[in-house]
PDB file of C-alpha atoms in Angstrom:
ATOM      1  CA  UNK A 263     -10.357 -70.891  14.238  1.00 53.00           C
ATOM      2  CA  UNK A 264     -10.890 -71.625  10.446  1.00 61.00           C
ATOM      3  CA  UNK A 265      -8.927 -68.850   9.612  1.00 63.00           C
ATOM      4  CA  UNK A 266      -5.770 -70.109  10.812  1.00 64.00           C
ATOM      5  CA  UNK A 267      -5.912 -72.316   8.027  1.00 65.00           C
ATOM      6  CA  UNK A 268      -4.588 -69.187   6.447  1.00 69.00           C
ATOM      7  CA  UNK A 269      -1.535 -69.245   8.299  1.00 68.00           C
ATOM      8  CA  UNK A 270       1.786 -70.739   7.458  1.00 62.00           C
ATOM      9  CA  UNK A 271       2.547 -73.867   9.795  1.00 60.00           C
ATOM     10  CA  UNK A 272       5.497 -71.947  12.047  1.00 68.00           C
ATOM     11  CA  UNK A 273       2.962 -69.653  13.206  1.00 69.00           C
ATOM     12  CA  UNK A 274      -0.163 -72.209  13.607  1.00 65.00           C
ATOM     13  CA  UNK A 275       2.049 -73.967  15.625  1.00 71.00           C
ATOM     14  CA  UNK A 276       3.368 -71.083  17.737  1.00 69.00           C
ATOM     15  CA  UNK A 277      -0.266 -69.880  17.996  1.00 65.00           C
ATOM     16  CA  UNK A 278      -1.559 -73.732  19.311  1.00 69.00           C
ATOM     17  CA  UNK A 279       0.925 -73.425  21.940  1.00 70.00           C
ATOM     18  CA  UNK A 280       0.038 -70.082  23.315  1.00 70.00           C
ATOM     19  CA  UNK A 281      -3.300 -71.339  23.472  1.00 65.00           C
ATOM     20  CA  UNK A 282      -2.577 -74.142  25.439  1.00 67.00           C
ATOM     21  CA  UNK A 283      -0.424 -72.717  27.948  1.00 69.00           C
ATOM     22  CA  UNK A 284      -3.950 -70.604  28.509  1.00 68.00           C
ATOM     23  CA  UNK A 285      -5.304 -70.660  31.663  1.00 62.00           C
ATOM     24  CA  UNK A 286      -9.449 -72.131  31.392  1.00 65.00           C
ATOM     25  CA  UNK A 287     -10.684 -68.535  33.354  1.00 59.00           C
ATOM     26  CA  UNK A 288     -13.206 -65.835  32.790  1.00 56.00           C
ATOM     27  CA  UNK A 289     -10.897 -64.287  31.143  1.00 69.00           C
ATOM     28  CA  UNK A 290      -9.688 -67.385  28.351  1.00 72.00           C
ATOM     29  CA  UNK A 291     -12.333 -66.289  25.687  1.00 72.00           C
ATOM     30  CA  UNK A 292     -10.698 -62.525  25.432  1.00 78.00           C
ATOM     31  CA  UNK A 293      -6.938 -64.289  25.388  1.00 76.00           C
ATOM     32  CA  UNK A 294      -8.157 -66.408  22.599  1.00 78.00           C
ATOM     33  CA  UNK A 295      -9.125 -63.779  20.781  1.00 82.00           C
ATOM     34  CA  UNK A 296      -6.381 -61.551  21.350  1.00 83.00           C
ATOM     35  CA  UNK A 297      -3.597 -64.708  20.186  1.00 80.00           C
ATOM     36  CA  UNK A 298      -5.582 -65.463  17.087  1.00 82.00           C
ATOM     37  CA  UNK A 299      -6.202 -61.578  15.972  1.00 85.00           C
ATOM     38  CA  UNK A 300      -2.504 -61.217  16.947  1.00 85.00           C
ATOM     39  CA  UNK A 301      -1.609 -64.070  14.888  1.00 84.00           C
ATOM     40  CA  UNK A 302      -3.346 -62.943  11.320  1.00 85.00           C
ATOM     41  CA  UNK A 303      -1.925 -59.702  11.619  1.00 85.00           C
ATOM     42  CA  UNK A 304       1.403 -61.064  12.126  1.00 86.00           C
ATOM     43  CA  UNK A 305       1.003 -63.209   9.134  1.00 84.00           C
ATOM     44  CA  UNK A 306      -0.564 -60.237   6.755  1.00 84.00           C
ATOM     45  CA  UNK A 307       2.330 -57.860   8.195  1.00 83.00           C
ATOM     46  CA  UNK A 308       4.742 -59.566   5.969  1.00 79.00           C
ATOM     47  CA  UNK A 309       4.777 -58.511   2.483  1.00 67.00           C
ATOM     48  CA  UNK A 310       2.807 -60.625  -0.102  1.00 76.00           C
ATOM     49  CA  UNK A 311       0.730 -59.912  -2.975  1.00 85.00           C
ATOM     50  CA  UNK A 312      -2.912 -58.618  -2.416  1.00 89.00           C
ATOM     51  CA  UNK A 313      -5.720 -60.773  -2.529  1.00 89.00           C
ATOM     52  CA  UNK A 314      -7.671 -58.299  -5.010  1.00 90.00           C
ATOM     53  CA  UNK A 315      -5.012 -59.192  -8.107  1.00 83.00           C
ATOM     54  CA  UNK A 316      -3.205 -56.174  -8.875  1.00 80.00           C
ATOM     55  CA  UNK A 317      -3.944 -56.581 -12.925  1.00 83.00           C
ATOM     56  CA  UNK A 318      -7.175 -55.806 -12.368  1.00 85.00           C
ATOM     57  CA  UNK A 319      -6.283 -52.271 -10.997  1.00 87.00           C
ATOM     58  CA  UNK A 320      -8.928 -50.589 -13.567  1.00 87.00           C
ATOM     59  CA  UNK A 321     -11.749 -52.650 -11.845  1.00 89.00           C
ATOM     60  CA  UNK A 322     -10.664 -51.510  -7.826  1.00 91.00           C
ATOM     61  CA  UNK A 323     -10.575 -47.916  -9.602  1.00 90.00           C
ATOM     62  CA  UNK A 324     -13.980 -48.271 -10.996  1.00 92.00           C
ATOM     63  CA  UNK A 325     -15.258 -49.909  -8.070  1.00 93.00           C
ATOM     64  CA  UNK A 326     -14.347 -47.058  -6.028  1.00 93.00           C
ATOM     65  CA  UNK A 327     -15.735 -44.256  -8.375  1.00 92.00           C
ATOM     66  CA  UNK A 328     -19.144 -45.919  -8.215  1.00 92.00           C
ATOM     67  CA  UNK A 329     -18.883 -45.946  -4.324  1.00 93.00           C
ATOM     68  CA  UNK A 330     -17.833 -42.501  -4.038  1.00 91.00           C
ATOM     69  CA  UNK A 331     -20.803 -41.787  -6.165  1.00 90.00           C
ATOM     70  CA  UNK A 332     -23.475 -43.294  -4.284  1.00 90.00           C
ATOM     71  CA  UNK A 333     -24.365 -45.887  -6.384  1.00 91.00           C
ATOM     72  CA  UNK A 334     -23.217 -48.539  -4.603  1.00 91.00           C
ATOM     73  CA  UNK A 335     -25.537 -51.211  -5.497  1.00 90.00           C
ATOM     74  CA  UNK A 336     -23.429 -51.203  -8.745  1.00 90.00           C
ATOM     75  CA  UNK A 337     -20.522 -50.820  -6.956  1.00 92.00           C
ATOM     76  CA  UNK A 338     -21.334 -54.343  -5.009  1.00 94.00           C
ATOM     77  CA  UNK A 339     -22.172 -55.585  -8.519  1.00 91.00           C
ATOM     78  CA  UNK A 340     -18.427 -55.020  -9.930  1.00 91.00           C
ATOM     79  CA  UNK A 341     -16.984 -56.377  -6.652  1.00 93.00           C
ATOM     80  CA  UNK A 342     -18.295 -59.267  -7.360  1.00 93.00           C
ATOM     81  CA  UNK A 343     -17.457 -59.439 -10.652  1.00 89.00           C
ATOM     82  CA  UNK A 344     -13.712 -58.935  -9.929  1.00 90.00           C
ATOM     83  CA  UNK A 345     -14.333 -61.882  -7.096  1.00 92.00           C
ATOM     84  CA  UNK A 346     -15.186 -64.041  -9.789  1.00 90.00           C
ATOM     85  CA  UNK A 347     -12.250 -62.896 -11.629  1.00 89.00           C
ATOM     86  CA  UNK A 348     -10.128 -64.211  -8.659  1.00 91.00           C
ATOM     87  CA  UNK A 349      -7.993 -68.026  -8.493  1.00 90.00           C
ATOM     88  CA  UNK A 350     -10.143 -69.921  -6.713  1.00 91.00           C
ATOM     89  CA  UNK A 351      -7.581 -70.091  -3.620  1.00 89.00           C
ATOM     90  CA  UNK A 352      -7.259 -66.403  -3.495  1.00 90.00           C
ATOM     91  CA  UNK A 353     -10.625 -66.543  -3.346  1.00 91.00           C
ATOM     92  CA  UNK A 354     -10.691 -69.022  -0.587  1.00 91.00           C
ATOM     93  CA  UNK A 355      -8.683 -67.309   1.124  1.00 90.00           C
ATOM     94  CA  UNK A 356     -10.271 -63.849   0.718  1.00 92.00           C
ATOM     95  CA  UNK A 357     -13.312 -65.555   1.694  1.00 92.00           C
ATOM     96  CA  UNK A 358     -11.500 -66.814   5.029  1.00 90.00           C
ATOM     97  CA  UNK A 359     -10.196 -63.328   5.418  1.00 92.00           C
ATOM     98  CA  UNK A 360     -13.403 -61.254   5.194  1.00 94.00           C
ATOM     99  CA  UNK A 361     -15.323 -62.483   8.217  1.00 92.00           C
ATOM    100  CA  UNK A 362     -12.843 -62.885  10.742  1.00 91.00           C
ATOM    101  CA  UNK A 363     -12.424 -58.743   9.973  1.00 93.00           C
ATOM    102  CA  UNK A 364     -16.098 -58.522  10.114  1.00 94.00           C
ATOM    103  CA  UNK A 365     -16.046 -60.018  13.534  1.00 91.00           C
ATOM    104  CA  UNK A 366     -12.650 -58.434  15.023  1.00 91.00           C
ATOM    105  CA  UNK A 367     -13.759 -55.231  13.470  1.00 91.00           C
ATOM    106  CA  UNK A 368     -17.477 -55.130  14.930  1.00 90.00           C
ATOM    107  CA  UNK A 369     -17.240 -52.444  18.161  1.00 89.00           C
ATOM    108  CA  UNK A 370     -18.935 -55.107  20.726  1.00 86.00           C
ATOM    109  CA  UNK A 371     -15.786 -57.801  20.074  1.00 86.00           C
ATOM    110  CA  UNK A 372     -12.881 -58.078  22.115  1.00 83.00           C
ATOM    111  CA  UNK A 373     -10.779 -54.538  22.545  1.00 88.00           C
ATOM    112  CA  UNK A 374      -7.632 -54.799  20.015  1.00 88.00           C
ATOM    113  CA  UNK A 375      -6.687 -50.947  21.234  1.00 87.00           C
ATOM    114  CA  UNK A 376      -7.160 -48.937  23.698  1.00 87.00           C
ATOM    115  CA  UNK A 377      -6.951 -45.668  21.872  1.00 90.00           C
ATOM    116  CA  UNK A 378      -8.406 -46.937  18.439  1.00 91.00           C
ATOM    117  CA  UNK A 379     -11.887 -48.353  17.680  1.00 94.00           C
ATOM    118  CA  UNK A 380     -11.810 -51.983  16.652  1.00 92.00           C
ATOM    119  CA  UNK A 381     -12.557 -51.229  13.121  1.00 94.00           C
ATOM    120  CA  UNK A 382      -9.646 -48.596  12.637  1.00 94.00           C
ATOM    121  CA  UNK A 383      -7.461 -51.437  14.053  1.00 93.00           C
ATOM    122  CA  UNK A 384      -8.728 -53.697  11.311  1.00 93.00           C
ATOM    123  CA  UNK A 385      -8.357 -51.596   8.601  1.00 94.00           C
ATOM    124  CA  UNK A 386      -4.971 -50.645   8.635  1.00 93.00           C
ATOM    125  CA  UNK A 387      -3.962 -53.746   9.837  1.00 92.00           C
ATOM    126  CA  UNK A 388      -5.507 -56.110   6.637  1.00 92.00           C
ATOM    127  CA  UNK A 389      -6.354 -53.263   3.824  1.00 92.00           C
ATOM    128  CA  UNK A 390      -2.937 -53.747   2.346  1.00 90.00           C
ATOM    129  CA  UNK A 391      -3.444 -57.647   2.427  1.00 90.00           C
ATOM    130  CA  UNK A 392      -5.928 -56.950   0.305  1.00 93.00           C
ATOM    131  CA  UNK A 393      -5.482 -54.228  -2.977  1.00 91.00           C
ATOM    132  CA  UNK A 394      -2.367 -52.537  -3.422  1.00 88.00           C
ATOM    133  CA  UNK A 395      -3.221 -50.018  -5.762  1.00 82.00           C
ATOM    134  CA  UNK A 396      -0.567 -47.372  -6.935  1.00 83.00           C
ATOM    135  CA  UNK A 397      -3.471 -45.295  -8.657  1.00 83.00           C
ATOM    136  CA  UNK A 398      -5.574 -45.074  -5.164  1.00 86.00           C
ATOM    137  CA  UNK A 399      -4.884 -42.924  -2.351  1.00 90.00           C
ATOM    138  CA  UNK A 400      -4.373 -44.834   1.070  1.00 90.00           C
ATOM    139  CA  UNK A 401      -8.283 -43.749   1.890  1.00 92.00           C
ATOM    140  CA  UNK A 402      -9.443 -44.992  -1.022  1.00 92.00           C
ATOM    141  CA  UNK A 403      -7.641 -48.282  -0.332  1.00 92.00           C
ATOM    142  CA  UNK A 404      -8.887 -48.611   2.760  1.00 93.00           C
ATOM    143  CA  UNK A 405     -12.247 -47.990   1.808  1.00 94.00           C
ATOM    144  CA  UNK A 406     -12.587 -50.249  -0.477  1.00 94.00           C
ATOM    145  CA  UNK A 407     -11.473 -53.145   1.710  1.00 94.00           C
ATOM    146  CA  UNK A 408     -13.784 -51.798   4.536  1.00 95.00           C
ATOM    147  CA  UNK A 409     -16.584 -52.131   1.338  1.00 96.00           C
ATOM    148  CA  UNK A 410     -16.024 -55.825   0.572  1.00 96.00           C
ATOM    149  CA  UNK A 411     -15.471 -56.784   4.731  1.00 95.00           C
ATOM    150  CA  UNK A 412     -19.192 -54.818   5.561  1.00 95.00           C
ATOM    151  CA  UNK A 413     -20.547 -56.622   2.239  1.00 95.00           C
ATOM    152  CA  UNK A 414     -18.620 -60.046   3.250  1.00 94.00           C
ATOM    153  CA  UNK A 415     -22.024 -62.340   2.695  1.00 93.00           C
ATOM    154  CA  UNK A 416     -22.847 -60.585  -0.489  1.00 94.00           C
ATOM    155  CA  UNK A 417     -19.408 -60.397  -2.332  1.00 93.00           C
ATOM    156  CA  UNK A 418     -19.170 -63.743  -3.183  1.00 92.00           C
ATOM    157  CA  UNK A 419     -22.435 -64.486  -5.138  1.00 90.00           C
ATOM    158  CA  UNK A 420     -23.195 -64.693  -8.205  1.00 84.00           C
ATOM    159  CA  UNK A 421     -24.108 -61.291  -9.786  1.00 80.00           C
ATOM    160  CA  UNK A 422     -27.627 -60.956 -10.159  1.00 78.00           C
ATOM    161  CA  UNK A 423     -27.166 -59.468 -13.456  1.00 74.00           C
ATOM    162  CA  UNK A 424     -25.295 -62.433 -14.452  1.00 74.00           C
ATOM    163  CA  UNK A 425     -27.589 -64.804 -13.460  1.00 73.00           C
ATOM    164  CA  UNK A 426     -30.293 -63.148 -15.941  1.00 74.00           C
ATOM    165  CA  UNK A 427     -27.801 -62.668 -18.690  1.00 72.00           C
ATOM    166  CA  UNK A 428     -27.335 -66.245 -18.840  1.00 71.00           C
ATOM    167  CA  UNK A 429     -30.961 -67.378 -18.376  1.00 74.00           C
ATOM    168  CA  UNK A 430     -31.535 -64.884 -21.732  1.00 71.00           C
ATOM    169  CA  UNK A 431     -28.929 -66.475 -23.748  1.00 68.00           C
ATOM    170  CA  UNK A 432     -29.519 -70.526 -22.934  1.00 75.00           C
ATOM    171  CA  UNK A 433     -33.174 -69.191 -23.609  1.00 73.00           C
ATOM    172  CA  UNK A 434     -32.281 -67.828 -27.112  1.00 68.00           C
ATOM    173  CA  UNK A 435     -30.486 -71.454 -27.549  1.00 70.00           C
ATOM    174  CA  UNK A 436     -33.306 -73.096 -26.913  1.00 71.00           C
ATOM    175  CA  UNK A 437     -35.451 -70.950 -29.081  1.00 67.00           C
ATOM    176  CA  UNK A 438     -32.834 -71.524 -32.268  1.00 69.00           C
ATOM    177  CA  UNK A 439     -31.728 -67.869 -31.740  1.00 69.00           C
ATOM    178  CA  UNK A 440     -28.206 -66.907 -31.709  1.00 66.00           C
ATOM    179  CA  UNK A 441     -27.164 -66.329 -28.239  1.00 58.00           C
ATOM    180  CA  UNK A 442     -24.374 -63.134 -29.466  1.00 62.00           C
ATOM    181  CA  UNK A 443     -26.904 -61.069 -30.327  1.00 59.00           C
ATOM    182  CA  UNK A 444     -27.717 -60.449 -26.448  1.00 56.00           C
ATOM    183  CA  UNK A 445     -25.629 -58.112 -24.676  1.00 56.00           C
ATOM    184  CA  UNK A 446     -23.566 -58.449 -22.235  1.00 55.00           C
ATOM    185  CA  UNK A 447     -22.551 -56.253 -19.656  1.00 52.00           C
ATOM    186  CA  UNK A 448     -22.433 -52.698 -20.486  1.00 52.00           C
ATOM    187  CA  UNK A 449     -20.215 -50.500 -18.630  1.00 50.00           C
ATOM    188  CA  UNK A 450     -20.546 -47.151 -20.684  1.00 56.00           C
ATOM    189  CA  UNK A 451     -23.759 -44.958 -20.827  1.00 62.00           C
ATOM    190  CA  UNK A 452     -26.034 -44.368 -23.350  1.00 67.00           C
ATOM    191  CA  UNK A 453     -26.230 -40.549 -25.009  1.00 70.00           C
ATOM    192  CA  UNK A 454     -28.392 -39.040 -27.421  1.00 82.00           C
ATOM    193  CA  UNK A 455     -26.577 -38.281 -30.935  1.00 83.00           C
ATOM    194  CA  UNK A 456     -26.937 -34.280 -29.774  1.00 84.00           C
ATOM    195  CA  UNK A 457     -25.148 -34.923 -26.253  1.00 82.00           C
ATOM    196  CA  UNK A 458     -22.334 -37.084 -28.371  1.00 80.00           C
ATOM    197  CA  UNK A 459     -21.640 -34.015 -31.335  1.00 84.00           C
ATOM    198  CA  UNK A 460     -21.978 -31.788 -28.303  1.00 85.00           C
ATOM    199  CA  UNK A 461     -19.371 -33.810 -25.838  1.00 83.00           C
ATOM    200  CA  UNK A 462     -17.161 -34.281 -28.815  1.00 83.00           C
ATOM    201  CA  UNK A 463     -17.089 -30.684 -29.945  1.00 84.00           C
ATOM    202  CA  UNK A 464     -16.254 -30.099 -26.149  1.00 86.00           C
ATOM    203  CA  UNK A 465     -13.225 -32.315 -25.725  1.00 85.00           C
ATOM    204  CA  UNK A 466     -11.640 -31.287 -29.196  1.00 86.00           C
ATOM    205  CA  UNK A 467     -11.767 -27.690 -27.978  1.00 83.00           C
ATOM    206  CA  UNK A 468     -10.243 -28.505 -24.607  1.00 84.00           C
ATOM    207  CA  UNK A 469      -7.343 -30.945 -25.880  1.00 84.00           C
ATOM    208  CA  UNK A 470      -6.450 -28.535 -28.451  1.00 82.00           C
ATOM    209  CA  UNK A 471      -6.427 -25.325 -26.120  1.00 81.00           C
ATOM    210  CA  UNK A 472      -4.473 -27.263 -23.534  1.00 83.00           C
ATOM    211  CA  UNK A 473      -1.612 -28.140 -26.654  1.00 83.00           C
ATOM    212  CA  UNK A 474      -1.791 -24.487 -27.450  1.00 79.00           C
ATOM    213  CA  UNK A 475      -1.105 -23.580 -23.925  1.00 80.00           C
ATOM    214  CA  UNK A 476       1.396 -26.353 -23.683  1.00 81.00           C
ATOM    215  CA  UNK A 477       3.163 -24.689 -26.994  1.00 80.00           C
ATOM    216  CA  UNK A 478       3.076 -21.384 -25.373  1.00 81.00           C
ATOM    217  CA  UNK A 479       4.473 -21.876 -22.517  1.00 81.00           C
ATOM    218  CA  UNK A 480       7.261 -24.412 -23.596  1.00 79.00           C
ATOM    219  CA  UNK A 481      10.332 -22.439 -22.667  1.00 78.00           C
ATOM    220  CA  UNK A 482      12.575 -25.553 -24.607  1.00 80.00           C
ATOM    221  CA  UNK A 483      11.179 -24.295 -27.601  1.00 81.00           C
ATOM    222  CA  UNK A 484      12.901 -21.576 -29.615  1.00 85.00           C
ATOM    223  CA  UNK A 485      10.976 -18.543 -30.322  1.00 81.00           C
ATOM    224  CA  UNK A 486      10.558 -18.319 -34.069  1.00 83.00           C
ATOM    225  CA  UNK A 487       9.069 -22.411 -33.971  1.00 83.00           C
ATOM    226  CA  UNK A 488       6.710 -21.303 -31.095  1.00 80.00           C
ATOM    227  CA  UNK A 489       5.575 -18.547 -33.293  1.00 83.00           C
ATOM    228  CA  UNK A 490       5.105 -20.721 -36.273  1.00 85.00           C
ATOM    229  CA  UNK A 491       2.947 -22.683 -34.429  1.00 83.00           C
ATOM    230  CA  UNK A 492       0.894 -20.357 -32.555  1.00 81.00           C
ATOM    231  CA  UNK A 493      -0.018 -18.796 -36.351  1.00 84.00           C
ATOM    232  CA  UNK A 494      -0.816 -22.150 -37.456  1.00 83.00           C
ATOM    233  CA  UNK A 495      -3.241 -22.718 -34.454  1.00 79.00           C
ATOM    234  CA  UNK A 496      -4.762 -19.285 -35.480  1.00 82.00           C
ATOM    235  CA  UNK A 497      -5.461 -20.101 -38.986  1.00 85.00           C
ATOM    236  CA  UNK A 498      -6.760 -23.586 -38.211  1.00 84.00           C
ATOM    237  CA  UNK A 499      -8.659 -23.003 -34.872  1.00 82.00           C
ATOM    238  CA  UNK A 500      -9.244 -19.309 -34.796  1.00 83.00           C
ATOM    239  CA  UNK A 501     -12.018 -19.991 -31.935  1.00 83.00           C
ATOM    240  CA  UNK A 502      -9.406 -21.664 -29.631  1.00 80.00           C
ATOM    241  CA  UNK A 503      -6.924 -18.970 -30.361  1.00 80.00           C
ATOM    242  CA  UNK A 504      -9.173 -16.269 -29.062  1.00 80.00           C
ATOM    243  CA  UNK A 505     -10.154 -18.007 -26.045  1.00 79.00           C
ATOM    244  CA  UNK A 506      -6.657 -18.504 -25.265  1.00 77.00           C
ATOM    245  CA  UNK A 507      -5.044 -15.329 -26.067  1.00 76.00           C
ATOM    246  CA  UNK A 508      -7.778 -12.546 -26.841  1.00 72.00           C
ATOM    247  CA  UNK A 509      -5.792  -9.760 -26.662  1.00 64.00           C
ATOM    248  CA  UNK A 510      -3.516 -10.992 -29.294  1.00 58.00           C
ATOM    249  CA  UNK A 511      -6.273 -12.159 -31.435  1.00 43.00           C
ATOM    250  CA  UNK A 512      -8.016  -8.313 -31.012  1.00 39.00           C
ATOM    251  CA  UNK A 513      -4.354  -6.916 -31.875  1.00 41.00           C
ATOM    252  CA  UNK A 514      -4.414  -9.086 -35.204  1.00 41.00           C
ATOM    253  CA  UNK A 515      -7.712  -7.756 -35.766  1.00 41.00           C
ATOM    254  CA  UNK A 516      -6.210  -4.634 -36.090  1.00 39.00           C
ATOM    255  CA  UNK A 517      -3.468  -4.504 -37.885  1.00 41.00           C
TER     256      UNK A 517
END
């Protein structure tokens, strides 16, 4: 009953009298249940701005690509990281939210639909309550809020990683180290100085065949500029040229 807290006063109120015009049966637990599931969906059906703050849109994005990788230890990690990242009655209320979907969502609870399984009820019923994210597809938003409801007692910790981070650094203080020469957290992966030259020498080749292409094909362009061009790109990147238009370059050859 917590989570009514949630709720706006009209529809506490509305929801207290339901209840009491309940009759004390076998059957009062599953109309209980039934008025206060009906209730939070009524109040999350009305448009309001997720829980998950849409500013941090890179961080649902990332927190996604780690889950659809399999490393979702990590992926637990961020959430809870962008948690922390939350107003503290956002938060609250995220933290209110959360369980009561754990528990309406769980296939033994009381039956929200006949012809849909508790949890698909849940999910498209409080996902959007919680990210809004123009950049993620509707299953990726709904994934992600079925990640932080199943992980609901583990969410809103403290990172672990955290935690250490800061032991390190009051450590250094109390050693007379500096405290900035400890890392923080790293998001980006470490490469050898071969798998750098060779990633870099990769992406130059593919940006610039992809603006060749785009030249080529430009049909705004007038045909003596897009020629111009094109000869440029084969004097300066005769490599890229080929791979883009060997026939041409095999014709030059020739002539």
């Amino acid at each position: 009953m917590d989570c009514l807290d949630i709720c706006p006063d009209q529809l506490v109120v509305h929801a207290s009298e339901l209840l009491s015009q309940t009759t004390k049966d076998v059957d009062a637990a599953e109309t209980y249940k039934r008025i206060l599931f009906e209730t939070m969906a009524k109040h999350y059906s009305q448009y309001r701005e997720p829980l998950l703050c849409s500013r941090y849109h890179d961080i649902h994005a990332g927190i996604i690509k780690l889950m659809e990788s399999g490393e979702t230890g990590q992926a637990l990690e961020a959430a809870q990281l962008c948690i922390r990242l939350l107003e503290p009655t956002w938060r609250e209320e995220l933290h209110r939210l959360l369980p009561f979907m754990a528990v309406a969502g769980s296939p033994g609870a009381y039956k929200l639909q006949k012809q849909n399984t508790n949890r698909t009820v849940v999910k498209r019923t409080f996902a959007k309550a919680i990210v809004q994210n123009k950049s993620l597809s509707k299953v990726q938003t709904e994934g992600l809020a079925m990640f932080l409801m199943d992980n609901h007692t583990e969410v809103f910790k403290i990172p672990t990683s955290l935690l250490q981070m800061v032991r390190k650094k009051l450590l250094s203080l109390q050693e007379g180290r500096n405290p900035n020469a400890i890392a923080g957290f790293t998001f980006c992966k470490r490469v050898t100085q071969k798998e750098f030259e060779e990633q870099k020498l990769q992406t130059t080749f593919e940006q610039l065949q992809q603006l060749m292409q785009d030249v080529s094909q430009d049909r705004n362009m007038c045909g003596k500029e897009r020629n111009r061009l094109l000869q440029d790109f084969r004097k300066h990147h005769p490599s890229v040229f080929s791979h883009c238009f060997p026939n041409c370059w095999l014709e030059a050859e020739h002539q």
